[in-house]
mmCIF file of C-alpha atoms in Angstrom:
data_model
loop_
_atom_site.group_PDB
_atom_site.id
_atom_site.type_symbol
_atom_site.label_atom_id
_atom_site.label_comp_id
_atom_site.label_asym_id
_atom_site.label_seq_id
_atom_site.Cartn_x
_atom_site.Cartn_y
_atom_site.Cartn_z
ATOM 1 C CA MET Y 30 -4.219 15.671 -16.783
ATOM 2 C CA LYS Y 31 -0.855 16.066 -17.945
ATOM 3 C CA ALA Y 32 -0.914 20.144 -16.619
ATOM 4 C CA VAL Y 33 -1.779 18.666 -13.719
ATOM 5 C CA ASP Y 34 0.689 15.906 -12.909
ATOM 6 C CA ALA Y 35 2.631 14.213 -15.400
ATOM 7 C CA GLY Y 36 1.548 10.867 -14.149
ATOM 8 C CA LEU Y 37 -1.884 10.659 -14.271
ATOM 9 C CA VAL Y 38 -3.718 8.903 -17.328
ATOM 10 C CA HIS Y 39 -7.563 8.239 -17.683
ATOM 11 C CA GLU Y 40 -10.283 6.057 -18.764
ATOM 12 C CA ILE Y 41 -13.653 6.531 -19.586
ATOM 13 C CA GLY Y 42 -16.488 4.046 -19.557
ATOM 14 C CA MET Y 43 -20.368 3.027 -18.578
ATOM 15 C CA ALA Y 44 -20.850 2.999 -14.944
ATOM 16 C CA ASP Y 45 -24.426 2.524 -15.876
ATOM 17 C CA PRO Y 46 -26.450 2.782 -18.584
ATOM 18 C CA SER Y 47 -26.822 6.418 -17.952
ATOM 19 C CA THR Y 48 -23.668 7.520 -16.294
ATOM 20 C CA ILE Y 49 -20.278 8.182 -17.991
ATOM 21 C CA GLU Y 50 -17.835 7.071 -15.839
ATOM 22 C CA LEU Y 51 -14.155 9.244 -15.890
ATOM 23 C CA ILE Y 52 -11.551 7.145 -13.715
ATOM 24 C CA VAL Y 53 -8.795 9.039 -12.607
ATOM 25 C CA SER Y 54 -5.262 6.882 -12.418
ATOM 26 C CA ALA Y 55 -1.410 7.719 -10.771
ATOM 27 C CA ASP Y 56 -1.176 4.491 -13.418
ATOM 28 C CA GLY Y 57 0.349 2.780 -9.535
ATOM 29 C CA ILE Y 58 3.026 5.884 -9.470
ATOM 30 C CA LYS Y 59 2.480 7.076 -5.674
ATOM 31 C CA ALA Y 60 4.447 10.211 -5.980
ATOM 32 C CA ALA Y 61 1.013 11.198 -8.041
ATOM 33 C CA PHE Y 62 -1.794 9.854 -5.983
ATOM 34 C CA PRO Y 63 -1.559 12.873 -4.019
ATOM 35 C CA ALA Y 64 -2.559 14.611 -7.622
ATOM 36 C CA VAL Y 65 -5.366 11.601 -7.922
ATOM 37 C CA ILE Y 66 -6.712 13.074 -5.592
ATOM 38 C CA GLU Y 67 -7.372 16.689 -5.379
ATOM 39 C CA LEU Y 68 -7.996 16.489 -9.154
ATOM 40 C CA VAL Y 69 -11.406 14.221 -8.766
ATOM 41 C CA LYS Y 70 -11.877 16.428 -5.442
ATOM 42 C CA SER Y 71 -11.901 19.451 -6.974
ATOM 43 C CA ALA Y 72 -13.888 17.975 -9.849
ATOM 44 C CA PRO Y 73 -17.636 19.800 -10.747
ATOM 45 C CA ALA Y 74 -21.010 17.411 -9.702
ATOM 46 C CA LEU Y 75 -21.966 17.152 -12.611
ATOM 47 C CA ASP Y 76 -25.758 14.743 -13.983
ATOM 48 C CA GLY Y 77 -24.972 11.985 -15.921
ATOM 49 C CA PHE Y 78 -21.095 11.813 -14.354
ATOM 50 C CA LYS Y 79 -18.985 9.662 -12.132
ATOM 51 C CA ILE Y 80 -15.496 10.518 -11.759
ATOM 52 C CA THR Y 81 -13.625 8.011 -9.865
ATOM 53 C CA ALA Y 82 -10.748 8.180 -7.831
ATOM 54 C CA PHE Y 83 -8.051 5.047 -9.191
ATOM 55 C CA ARG Y 84 -8.495 2.005 -10.935
ATOM 56 C CA PRO Y 85 -10.984 0.268 -8.668
ATOM 57 C CA ARG Y 86 -11.570 -3.702 -8.123
ATOM 58 C CA SER Y 87 -13.847 -5.188 -10.855
ATOM 59 C CA PRO Y 88 -15.170 -7.550 -10.199
ATOM 60 C CA ASP Y 89 -14.647 -11.355 -10.668
ATOM 61 C CA GLY Y 90 -14.461 -12.912 -14.408
ATOM 62 C CA PHE Y 91 -10.849 -11.354 -15.848
ATOM 63 C CA ARG Y 92 -9.733 -12.258 -19.471
ATOM 64 C CA LEU Y 93 -7.131 -10.938 -21.578
ATOM 65 C CA GLU Y 94 -5.509 -11.512 -24.590
ATOM 66 C CA VAL Y 95 -2.013 -11.194 -24.610
ATOM 67 C CA ALA Y 96 1.019 -12.248 -27.199
ATOM 68 C CA GLY Y 97 -1.293 -14.738 -28.681
ATOM 69 C CA GLN Y 98 -2.932 -17.061 -24.344
ATOM 70 C CA SER Y 99 -5.815 -16.185 -23.557
ATOM 71 C CA ILE Y 100 -5.341 -15.434 -19.585
ATOM 72 C CA THR Y 101 -8.468 -16.256 -17.403
ATOM 73 C CA ASP Y 102 -8.768 -16.190 -14.011
ATOM 74 C CA ASP Y 103 -8.246 -20.432 -14.370
ATOM 75 C CA VAL Y 104 -4.441 -19.752 -15.301
ATOM 76 C CA LEU Y 105 -3.769 -16.839 -12.321
ATOM 77 C CA SER Y 106 -2.988 -17.901 -8.698
ATOM 78 C CA TYR Y 107 -1.443 -16.721 -5.682
ATOM 79 C CA ARG Y 108 0.293 -16.643 -2.173
ATOM 80 C CA LEU Y 109 0.670 -13.733 -0.154
ATOM 81 C CA LEU Y 110 2.816 -13.390 1.948
ATOM 82 C CA PRO Y 111 3.384 -11.507 6.071
ATOM 83 C CA GLU Y 112 5.722 -8.479 5.358
ATOM 84 C CA GLY Y 113 5.169 -6.456 9.066
ATOM 85 C CA ASP Y 114 1.895 -4.529 8.669
ATOM 86 C CA THR Y 115 1.933 -4.759 5.090
ATOM 87 C CA LEU Y 116 1.795 -7.626 2.325
ATOM 88 C CA GLY Y 117 3.292 -9.546 -0.402
ATOM 89 C CA ILE Y 118 2.245 -11.292 -2.816
ATOM 90 C CA GLU Y 119 3.473 -14.167 -5.511
ATOM 91 C CA LEU Y 120 1.518 -14.003 -8.361
ATOM 92 C CA PHE Y 121 1.601 -16.873 -10.124
ATOM 93 C CA ILE Y 122 0.972 -16.964 -13.844
ATOM 94 C CA ASP Y 123 0.160 -20.549 -15.525
ATOM 95 C CA CYS Y 124 0.592 -19.940 -19.111
ATOM 96 C CA ASP Y 125 3.124 -19.611 -22.064
ATOM 97 C CA LEU Y 126 4.580 -15.625 -20.983
ATOM 98 C CA ASP Y 127 8.179 -14.528 -21.871
ATOM 99 C CA GLU Y 128 8.773 -12.055 -17.941
ATOM 100 C CA ARG Y 129 7.819 -8.643 -19.786
ATOM 101 C CA GLY Y 130 3.983 -10.794 -20.710
ATOM 102 C CA ARG Y 131 3.487 -11.902 -16.804
ATOM 103 C CA THR Y 132 4.591 -8.410 -15.876
ATOM 104 C CA LEU Y 133 1.181 -6.806 -17.929
ATOM 105 C CA VAL Y 134 -0.649 -9.686 -16.884
ATOM 106 C CA GLY Y 135 0.421 -9.341 -13.525
ATOM 107 C CA PHE Y 136 -0.309 -5.712 -13.098
ATOM 108 C CA LEU Y 137 -3.932 -5.688 -14.673
ATOM 109 C CA SER Y 138 -5.378 -8.451 -12.701
ATOM 110 C CA LEU Y 139 -3.772 -7.398 -9.429
ATOM 111 C CA ASP Y 140 -5.144 -4.050 -10.776
ATOM 112 C CA GLN Y 141 -9.130 -5.793 -11.766
ATOM 113 C CA ARG Y 142 -8.854 -7.662 -8.037
ATOM 114 C CA LEU Y 143 -7.814 -5.122 -5.488
ATOM 115 C CA GLY Y 144 -7.541 -1.514 -7.356
ATOM 116 C CA GLU Y 145 -5.165 0.444 -8.361
ATOM 117 C CA PHE Y 146 -4.878 2.362 -4.176
ATOM 118 C CA ASP Y 147 -5.044 -1.036 -2.519
ATOM 119 C CA VAL Y 148 -1.926 -3.057 -5.047
ATOM 120 C CA ALA Y 149 0.725 0.417 -4.592
ATOM 121 C CA THR Y 150 -0.310 0.579 -1.013
ATOM 122 C CA GLY Y 151 -1.115 -2.357 0.047
ATOM 123 C CA LEU Y 152 1.655 -4.796 -1.290
ATOM 124 C CA LYS Y 153 5.180 -3.688 0.396
ATOM 125 C CA TRP Y 154 6.669 -6.595 -2.980
ATOM 126 C CA ILE Y 155 5.313 -8.282 -5.571
ATOM 127 C CA GLU Y 156 6.568 -11.039 -8.078
ATOM 128 C CA PHE Y 157 5.221 -12.826 -10.996
ATOM 129 C CA ALA Y 158 6.520 -16.130 -11.852
ATOM 130 C CA ALA Y 159 5.016 -18.812 -14.145
ATOM 131 C CA GLY Y 160 3.119 -21.664 -13.387
ATOM 132 C CA ARG Y 161 1.241 -22.754 -10.717
ATOM 133 C CA PRO Y 162 2.567 -24.005 -6.990
ATOM 134 C CA ALA Y 163 0.509 -26.747 -5.137
ATOM 135 C CA ASP Y 164 0.359 -24.781 -2.331
ATOM 136 C CA ALA Y 165 -0.875 -21.165 -4.338
ATOM 137 C CA LEU Y 166 -4.573 -20.249 -3.876
ATOM 138 C CA PRO Y 167 -6.724 -19.404 -6.965
ATOM 139 C CA ILE Y 168 -7.109 -15.509 -8.143
ATOM 140 C CA ILE Y 169 -10.805 -15.884 -7.103
ATOM 141 C CA GLY Y 170 -10.286 -15.549 -3.054
ATOM 142 C CA LEU Y 171 -7.433 -12.875 -3.624
ATOM 143 C CA ALA Y 172 -9.516 -10.338 -2.718
ATOM 144 C CA ARG Y 173 -11.325 -11.602 -0.036
ATOM 145 C CA ASP Y 174 -8.191 -12.748 1.395
ATOM 146 C CA PHE Y 175 -6.257 -9.736 0.775
ATOM 147 C CA ASP Y 176 -8.914 -7.390 2.980
ATOM 148 C CA SER Y 177 -9.357 -9.727 5.921
ATOM 149 C CA ARG Y 178 -5.293 -9.266 5.983
ATOM 150 C CA ARG Y 179 -5.420 -6.298 6.163
ATOM 151 C CA GLY Y 180 -8.338 -4.626 8.139
ATOM 152 C CA LEU Y 181 -10.329 -0.871 6.905
ATOM 153 C CA VAL Y 182 -8.576 -0.291 3.449
ATOM 154 C CA ALA Y 183 -9.923 1.799 0.151
ATOM 155 C CA HIS Y 184 -11.506 0.552 -2.438
#
């Protein structure tokens, strides 16, 4: 993959009990998106394999251990704000993490909720902050809220 584009990364897992899934990702770098699309389009069809472009949305139930902190849906909230024909987001992480930890958790949780493509193309700006403001919404509603404001999206 690095021969195609230095920005490409991959994940391998099971799509179901009999199908291996290879996820080709640009790791959020928009300049590498065309390489992901071309690579996945040119992949041969193989029995027992599924090739997916970009990290997809995942089901609810996010859990991550970072710097001794257990990060779950319970500590994540957001405000989604219109920004022209796109959206901006403030993602709040209500636990004790430094800025680097919040950024890591923030991008992982956004990719999990919205998928890599929508995070990179549907959000004009992203801010990560500590705490939970009174008007912030629970993270479990983010995908539905985003889709209702964005219209037709790729997942």
